[in-house]
DNA sequence: CCGGTCACG
DNA sequence: ACGTACGTGACCGGC
């Protein structure tokens, strides 16, 4: 056996691929509107099996048409099947083209199905004695072909997950030999192929009979041995059907094929044709793979020319006068503490690289980086700025930040990896960090290796190569101003805030922690007594058992994995059993302890007693920031116990104040402005309480009548709902009113605020036409699901279309305010410390307090001119807690 | 590594 | 009929 023959059932794999990607179908269309999901899935399968099996010979067999010897034998064979969707049938010619471009033969034969071609060739191969055979299909019936020389791989969930059937595996799984599969099918028939077997015989009976008799022939010869009178009657009655089903299920292994084993030689990818094909299909990831594989052969990665920097050649860097690409490599994610492990710098064909970060301090290097005249192109300006700042180098004149530009062009699929982003924009001669360094536990960076140096040169080079194109794309999106006036500027403002950090008093946290610890222990004991046993309260699974099985509390909601024990459920159950309230209390305090006491203590820097968060500037889909290590945007405030955590956040100097200013209802003001709704604008212009006004309007109260707190609360919920892209169900869930009521409220709302209604309709239409929506500052979010056939995906996209311009414009506004703020306070001792979406937090010396009380709100409310005023409220105190 | 839960706007 | 509020991050338990 010197050869390995791979036989692929083209139709069934195409079907599987199509339905595996069914819900994502609309994400897979090429520029000319062709659906490509099945082509894509098919190719993924090809990649996997070619790689796993390393075959010498390959064939993809297809069905030739609807009419086959089976339909001639039984007219209804495969009858009643839904017509193949056009979204799939249009892809078949391209799948065949793909297969050919990959150097693989295809074949189809009138009157026969792909199964028969495969069966026939497998038999020929087995008989010749030269071959090992592997069959890949989505149809489990083909497992009848397994033998000691042939294995059958059946696709499971997707198309790349395959289950391998050997004769042994068939017996274990199905309880019969491979050859007996057709005997089973003879008896039970096949619903999907629409032919009957014997009445009342299904899987179990068929299996039992075949295990007893071996074959249908033998069964009928010994029909008197069948136990069960009815069963015997059915068998006798339906003998013809059983024999016909047996024939239909049997793969023809003697089909009159006009192709021979010698024609199946696997030639491998035709790179040129395949490149062209992938480009037409818009398959960027496959293009990337193609070029990486290609590079592996040509050793392109190591062929790049670069000079290793040494003390003696540093002066060569003086050649860069106008522009340079620079990449600073770090070994860890957290750039506040990560070691620097190398850098690459250069332009065009001149590249320099080193694994000695101390060379950064050499004047030839630092002069370049701090120069106001030499433009820098890089990836992640904030990270680079902080890394260099730690070496006392102040990075200046960043022109192109590839990470930021990529994020603005398309927030989805953005990545922190240079290689990944480069691939996304059509530049493939670079590997990803994962490919070079490994991932998870296996990740390891060998900074001494030539591969390392080559890799970071490739990063710098990718940045250099892509910056013109990406700037052009930015311009086409009308996003150059967004980039230059907002995003690149805020990167440095954020860097400064992160470096500055905020002081957290460890003593305060520890004192609170020991109190919490006692409370937790107390509540824990009480819960154990109430439960009558000890268990892990933190485990929803164990807790569910206690509450819903042992104590028999009513099950109000379930999750995918079991009983739901979330707050809303437990709150409803609390009156039924005291243990429930205790669990709620336990949860709350355990959360405070683990996330906020222990969690924060872990990240206080020893040298300065501060925490230095990192704002992720290129993560959210709306343009907001997020905050990690630690997250300082979700410090408790809603409950008094949690709010106490804020007492630990203190100014750096004794006697200073923590000063906080927040935009009041910024999202609703943005809504009023961009919808142009006159009624809502009037409310804000008149300085009214918007929730009360909304309540008056939708509940039809006279203007002199006071709005009850309950009605105001409901109106507030509706206002929120509108911002989120409302549905009556969502509103009813969130407020406890009925769905019908919710529906009425929404209708009333749209009557009172017709501009809002029109905007919501228009923005969804816009999204359908353009497949994206944008904010005031032209921040863009693509909504690939907006025309999806799936109700769920489409509805989600519609809500997103309504919400993103509002949430995103609010994000634009506070970013502008922060940039202006940075200027406004640059000569003061006051420092901007944190941003929490609609609020800014500062530390302020007492002698500047009177100044900032006016200055900070005025900078914030003048960030942008809307059709309604922006309102800012300020609070201050000796800790963050006291700034209320 | 994922799902449940809960902290924030 | 479908089964839903928008945007995040950290921790825990359990696979």
Short mmCIF file of C-alpha atoms in Angstrom, two decimals, chain A residues 45-288:
data_model
loop_
_atom_site.label_atom_id
_atom_site.label_comp_id
_atom_site.label_asym_id
_atom_site.label_seq_id
_atom_site.Cartn_x
_atom_site.Cartn_y
_atom_site.Cartn_z
CA UNK A 45 -12.96 20.94 4.89
CA UNK A 46 -10.48 20.48 2.02
CA UNK A 47 -7.75 22.24 4.00
CA UNK A 48 -8.33 20.01 6.94
CA UNK A 49 -8.49 16.64 5.23
CA UNK A 50 -5.64 17.36 2.82
CA UNK A 51 -3.53 18.34 5.79
CA UNK A 52 -4.60 15.43 7.98
CA UNK A 53 -4.48 12.71 5.34
CA UNK A 54 -1.70 13.80 2.98
CA UNK A 55 -3.26 11.83 0.10
CA UNK A 56 -1.45 10.94 -3.13
CA UNK A 57 -4.69 10.78 -5.11
CA UNK A 58 -7.94 12.69 -4.68
CA UNK A 59 -11.34 12.87 -6.32
CA UNK A 60 -14.43 14.92 -5.55
CA UNK A 61 -17.52 13.16 -6.87
CA UNK A 62 -20.77 14.99 -7.59
CA UNK A 63 -24.33 13.91 -8.35
CA UNK A 64 -25.05 14.40 -12.03
CA UNK A 65 -28.69 15.31 -11.71
CA UNK A 66 -32.02 14.31 -10.30
CA UNK A 67 -32.59 11.28 -12.49
CA UNK A 68 -30.66 8.16 -11.47
CA UNK A 69 -31.06 4.40 -11.74
CA UNK A 70 -32.68 4.64 -8.32
CA UNK A 71 -35.42 7.02 -9.44
CA UNK A 72 -36.03 4.73 -12.39
CA UNK A 73 -36.45 1.85 -9.97
CA UNK A 74 -38.65 3.86 -7.58
CA UNK A 75 -40.15 7.09 -8.85
CA UNK A 76 -40.50 8.64 -5.44
CA UNK A 77 -36.87 8.12 -4.48
CA UNK A 78 -35.75 11.32 -2.70
CA UNK A 79 -39.19 12.68 -3.55
CA UNK A 80 -40.78 15.39 -1.46
CA UNK A 81 -37.45 17.00 -0.76
CA UNK A 82 -37.42 20.77 -0.61
CA UNK A 83 -35.86 22.37 -3.63
CA UNK A 84 -32.20 23.22 -3.15
CA UNK A 85 -32.11 26.90 -2.18
CA UNK A 86 -30.73 29.10 -4.95
CA UNK A 87 -28.26 30.52 -2.44
CA UNK A 88 -26.68 27.08 -2.48
CA UNK A 89 -27.21 25.95 -6.07
CA UNK A 90 -25.54 29.10 -7.38
CA UNK A 91 -22.39 28.03 -5.52
CA UNK A 92 -21.90 24.62 -7.11
CA UNK A 93 -20.08 25.78 -10.26
CA UNK A 94 -17.67 27.68 -8.06
CA UNK A 95 -17.08 24.73 -5.77
CA UNK A 96 -16.08 22.72 -8.85
CA UNK A 97 -13.80 25.54 -9.96
CA UNK A 98 -12.26 25.67 -6.51
CA UNK A 99 -11.64 21.94 -6.46
CA UNK A 100 -9.91 22.11 -9.84
CA UNK A 101 -7.76 25.06 -8.78
CA UNK A 102 -6.67 23.04 -5.80
CA UNK A 103 -5.30 20.40 -8.15
CA UNK A 104 -8.07 17.88 -7.49
CA UNK A 105 -10.04 15.90 -10.07
CA UNK A 106 -13.85 16.08 -10.16
CA UNK A 107 -16.24 13.57 -11.69
CA UNK A 108 -19.93 13.00 -12.20
CA UNK A 109 -21.82 10.34 -14.09
CA UNK A 110 -25.32 10.51 -15.52
CA UNK A 111 -27.77 8.12 -13.82
CA UNK A 112 -25.52 7.60 -10.81
CA UNK A 113 -25.05 9.34 -7.51
CA UNK A 114 -21.75 10.48 -6.05
CA UNK A 115 -21.98 7.51 -3.63
CA UNK A 116 -21.79 5.05 -6.48
CA UNK A 117 -18.76 6.70 -8.05
CA UNK A 118 -17.05 6.63 -4.68
CA UNK A 119 -18.04 3.01 -4.01
CA UNK A 120 -16.80 1.91 -7.40
CA UNK A 121 -13.45 3.66 -7.17
CA UNK A 122 -12.95 2.53 -3.58
CA UNK A 123 -13.48 -1.04 -4.69
CA UNK A 124 -11.05 -0.70 -7.59
CA UNK A 125 -8.49 0.79 -5.27
CA UNK A 126 -8.93 -1.94 -2.68
CA UNK A 127 -8.71 -4.66 -5.32
CA UNK A 128 -5.51 -3.28 -6.79
CA UNK A 129 -3.84 -3.72 -3.42
CA UNK A 130 -1.86 -0.49 -3.82
CA UNK A 131 -4.15 1.87 -1.97
CA UNK A 132 -5.35 2.93 1.38
CA UNK A 133 -8.71 4.71 0.95
CA UNK A 134 -10.29 7.55 2.88
CA UNK A 135 -13.85 8.67 2.11
CA UNK A 136 -15.18 12.02 3.31
CA UNK A 137 -18.92 12.64 3.32
CA UNK A 138 -21.79 14.16 5.24
CA UNK A 139 -23.91 11.05 4.78
CA UNK A 140 -23.62 8.27 7.32
CA UNK A 141 -24.92 5.69 4.83
CA UNK A 142 -21.52 5.63 3.22
CA UNK A 143 -20.11 3.92 6.29
CA UNK A 144 -21.25 0.71 4.58
CA UNK A 145 -18.05 1.07 2.56
CA UNK A 146 -15.68 0.79 5.53
CA UNK A 147 -13.24 -2.08 5.42
CA UNK A 148 -9.77 -2.88 6.65
CA UNK A 149 -8.46 -0.75 3.79
CA UNK A 150 -11.12 1.96 3.77
CA UNK A 151 -12.13 4.43 6.44
CA UNK A 152 -15.10 6.76 6.13
CA UNK A 153 -15.09 10.19 7.74
CA UNK A 154 -18.50 11.71 8.35
CA UNK A 155 -18.79 15.41 9.10
CA UNK A 156 -20.36 16.10 12.45
CA UNK A 157 -21.42 19.55 13.61
CA UNK A 158 -19.65 21.80 11.13
CA UNK A 159 -17.73 20.56 8.16
CA UNK A 160 -14.27 20.41 9.63
CA UNK A 161 -15.24 18.22 12.55
CA UNK A 162 -15.15 14.69 11.23
CA UNK A 163 -15.96 11.37 12.85
CA UNK A 164 -13.83 8.53 11.59
CA UNK A 165 -15.54 5.20 10.94
CA UNK A 166 -13.54 2.00 10.77
CA UNK A 167 -15.27 -1.40 10.70
CA UNK A 168 -14.66 -1.60 14.44
CA UNK A 169 -16.14 1.83 15.08
CA UNK A 170 -19.19 0.98 12.95
CA UNK A 171 -19.82 -2.13 15.03
CA UNK A 172 -19.41 -0.26 18.31
CA UNK A 173 -21.62 2.56 17.24
CA UNK A 174 -24.29 0.84 15.18
CA UNK A 175 -24.14 -2.68 16.56
CA UNK A 176 -23.72 -4.31 13.14
CA UNK A 177 -20.99 -4.92 10.57
CA UNK A 178 -20.54 -2.30 7.81
CA UNK A 179 -22.02 -4.64 5.23
CA UNK A 180 -25.17 -5.00 7.36
CA UNK A 181 -26.04 -1.31 7.25
CA UNK A 182 -27.99 -1.92 4.04
CA UNK A 183 -29.81 -4.81 5.69
CA UNK A 184 -30.98 -2.50 8.46
CA UNK A 185 -32.04 0.13 5.96
CA UNK A 186 -33.88 -2.48 3.93
CA UNK A 187 -36.07 -3.20 6.94
CA UNK A 188 -36.65 0.30 8.24
CA UNK A 189 -36.49 2.28 4.99
CA UNK A 190 -35.23 5.84 4.80
CA UNK A 191 -37.39 8.83 5.54
CA UNK A 192 -35.05 11.42 4.13
CA UNK A 193 -34.67 9.54 0.84
CA UNK A 194 -38.42 8.89 0.98
CA UNK A 195 -38.62 5.13 0.63
CA UNK A 196 -40.39 2.80 3.03
CA UNK A 197 -39.21 -0.49 4.52
CA UNK A 198 -41.36 -2.75 6.63
CA UNK A 199 -44.27 -1.25 8.51
CA UNK A 200 -43.74 -0.66 12.24
CA UNK A 201 -40.06 -1.53 11.95
CA UNK A 202 -37.73 1.22 13.13
CA UNK A 203 -34.17 1.42 14.35
CA UNK A 204 -34.56 -0.91 17.32
CA UNK A 205 -36.49 -3.72 15.68
CA UNK A 206 -34.37 -3.64 12.54
CA UNK A 207 -31.21 -3.85 14.60
CA UNK A 208 -32.54 -6.76 16.65
CA UNK A 209 -33.62 -8.68 13.55
CA UNK A 210 -30.34 -8.19 11.70
CA UNK A 211 -28.34 -9.10 14.78
CA UNK A 212 -30.38 -12.28 14.89
CA UNK A 213 -30.51 -13.18 11.19
CA UNK A 214 -27.53 -11.40 9.66
CA UNK A 215 -29.21 -10.50 6.37
CA UNK A 216 -32.67 -9.85 4.93
CA UNK A 217 -32.31 -12.93 2.71
CA UNK A 218 -31.63 -15.14 5.66
CA UNK A 219 -34.45 -13.52 7.61
CA UNK A 220 -37.02 -14.41 4.97
CA UNK A 221 -35.64 -17.90 4.64
CA UNK A 222 -36.20 -18.36 8.35
CA UNK A 223 -39.27 -16.19 8.72
CA UNK A 224 -40.87 -18.65 11.13
CA UNK A 225 -38.16 -17.98 13.69
CA UNK A 226 -39.28 -14.36 14.01
CA UNK A 227 -40.85 -13.78 17.39
CA UNK A 228 -43.96 -11.64 17.50
CA UNK A 229 -47.04 -12.35 15.45
CA UNK A 230 -47.72 -8.81 14.26
CA UNK A 231 -44.09 -8.26 13.35
CA UNK A 232 -44.06 -11.44 11.29
CA UNK A 233 -47.22 -10.35 9.46
CA UNK A 234 -45.72 -6.97 8.62
CA UNK A 235 -42.52 -8.59 7.39
CA UNK A 236 -44.37 -10.93 5.09
CA UNK A 237 -46.67 -8.21 3.86
CA UNK A 238 -43.87 -5.75 3.08
CA UNK A 239 -41.27 -8.16 1.70
CA UNK A 240 -41.20 -6.43 -1.70
CA UNK A 241 -40.70 -3.06 -0.12
CA UNK A 242 -37.93 -4.41 2.07
CA UNK A 243 -36.11 -5.92 -0.89
CA UNK A 244 -36.52 -2.70 -2.87
CA UNK A 245 -35.29 -0.60 0.04
CA UNK A 246 -32.31 -2.91 0.33
CA UNK A 247 -31.48 -2.28 -3.31
CA UNK A 248 -31.96 1.46 -3.04
CA UNK A 249 -29.69 1.63 -0.01
CA UNK A 250 -26.95 -0.42 -1.60
CA UNK A 251 -24.17 1.60 -3.11
CA UNK A 252 -23.38 0.41 -6.62
CA UNK A 253 -19.77 -0.65 -6.68
CA UNK A 254 -19.75 -1.55 -10.37
CA UNK A 255 -20.84 1.77 -11.86
CA UNK A 256 -19.80 2.25 -15.50
CA UNK A 257 -17.37 5.03 -14.75
CA UNK A 258 -15.20 6.48 -17.48
CA UNK A 259 -12.47 7.62 -15.15
CA UNK A 260 -9.77 5.46 -13.67
CA UNK A 261 -7.56 5.45 -10.64
CA UNK A 262 -4.67 6.69 -12.77
CA UNK A 263 -6.57 9.95 -13.39
CA UNK A 264 -6.81 10.91 -9.76
CA UNK A 265 -3.29 12.05 -9.03
CA UNK A 266 -3.34 14.97 -6.57
CA UNK A 267 -1.46 17.85 -8.14
CA UNK A 268 -1.66 20.39 -5.32
CA UNK A 269 -2.71 24.04 -5.41
CA UNK A 270 -2.40 26.06 -8.60
CA UNK A 271 -1.26 29.18 -6.78
CA UNK A 272 -2.04 31.67 -9.53
CA UNK A 273 -5.51 30.40 -10.29
CA UNK A 274 -6.30 29.92 -6.65
CA UNK A 275 -5.17 33.45 -5.75
CA UNK A 276 -7.42 34.81 -8.43
CA UNK A 277 -10.29 32.61 -7.26
CA UNK A 278 -9.94 33.63 -3.60
CA UNK A 279 -9.79 37.27 -4.60
CA UNK A 280 -13.01 36.97 -6.56
CA UNK A 281 -14.67 35.24 -3.63
CA UNK A 282 -13.31 37.73 -1.12
CA UNK A 283 -11.60 34.97 0.91
CA UNK A 284 -9.02 36.99 2.78
CA UNK A 285 -8.07 34.35 5.29
CA UNK A 286 -7.43 31.79 2.57
CA UNK A 287 -5.38 34.35 0.65
CA UNK A 288 -3.37 34.91 3.80
#
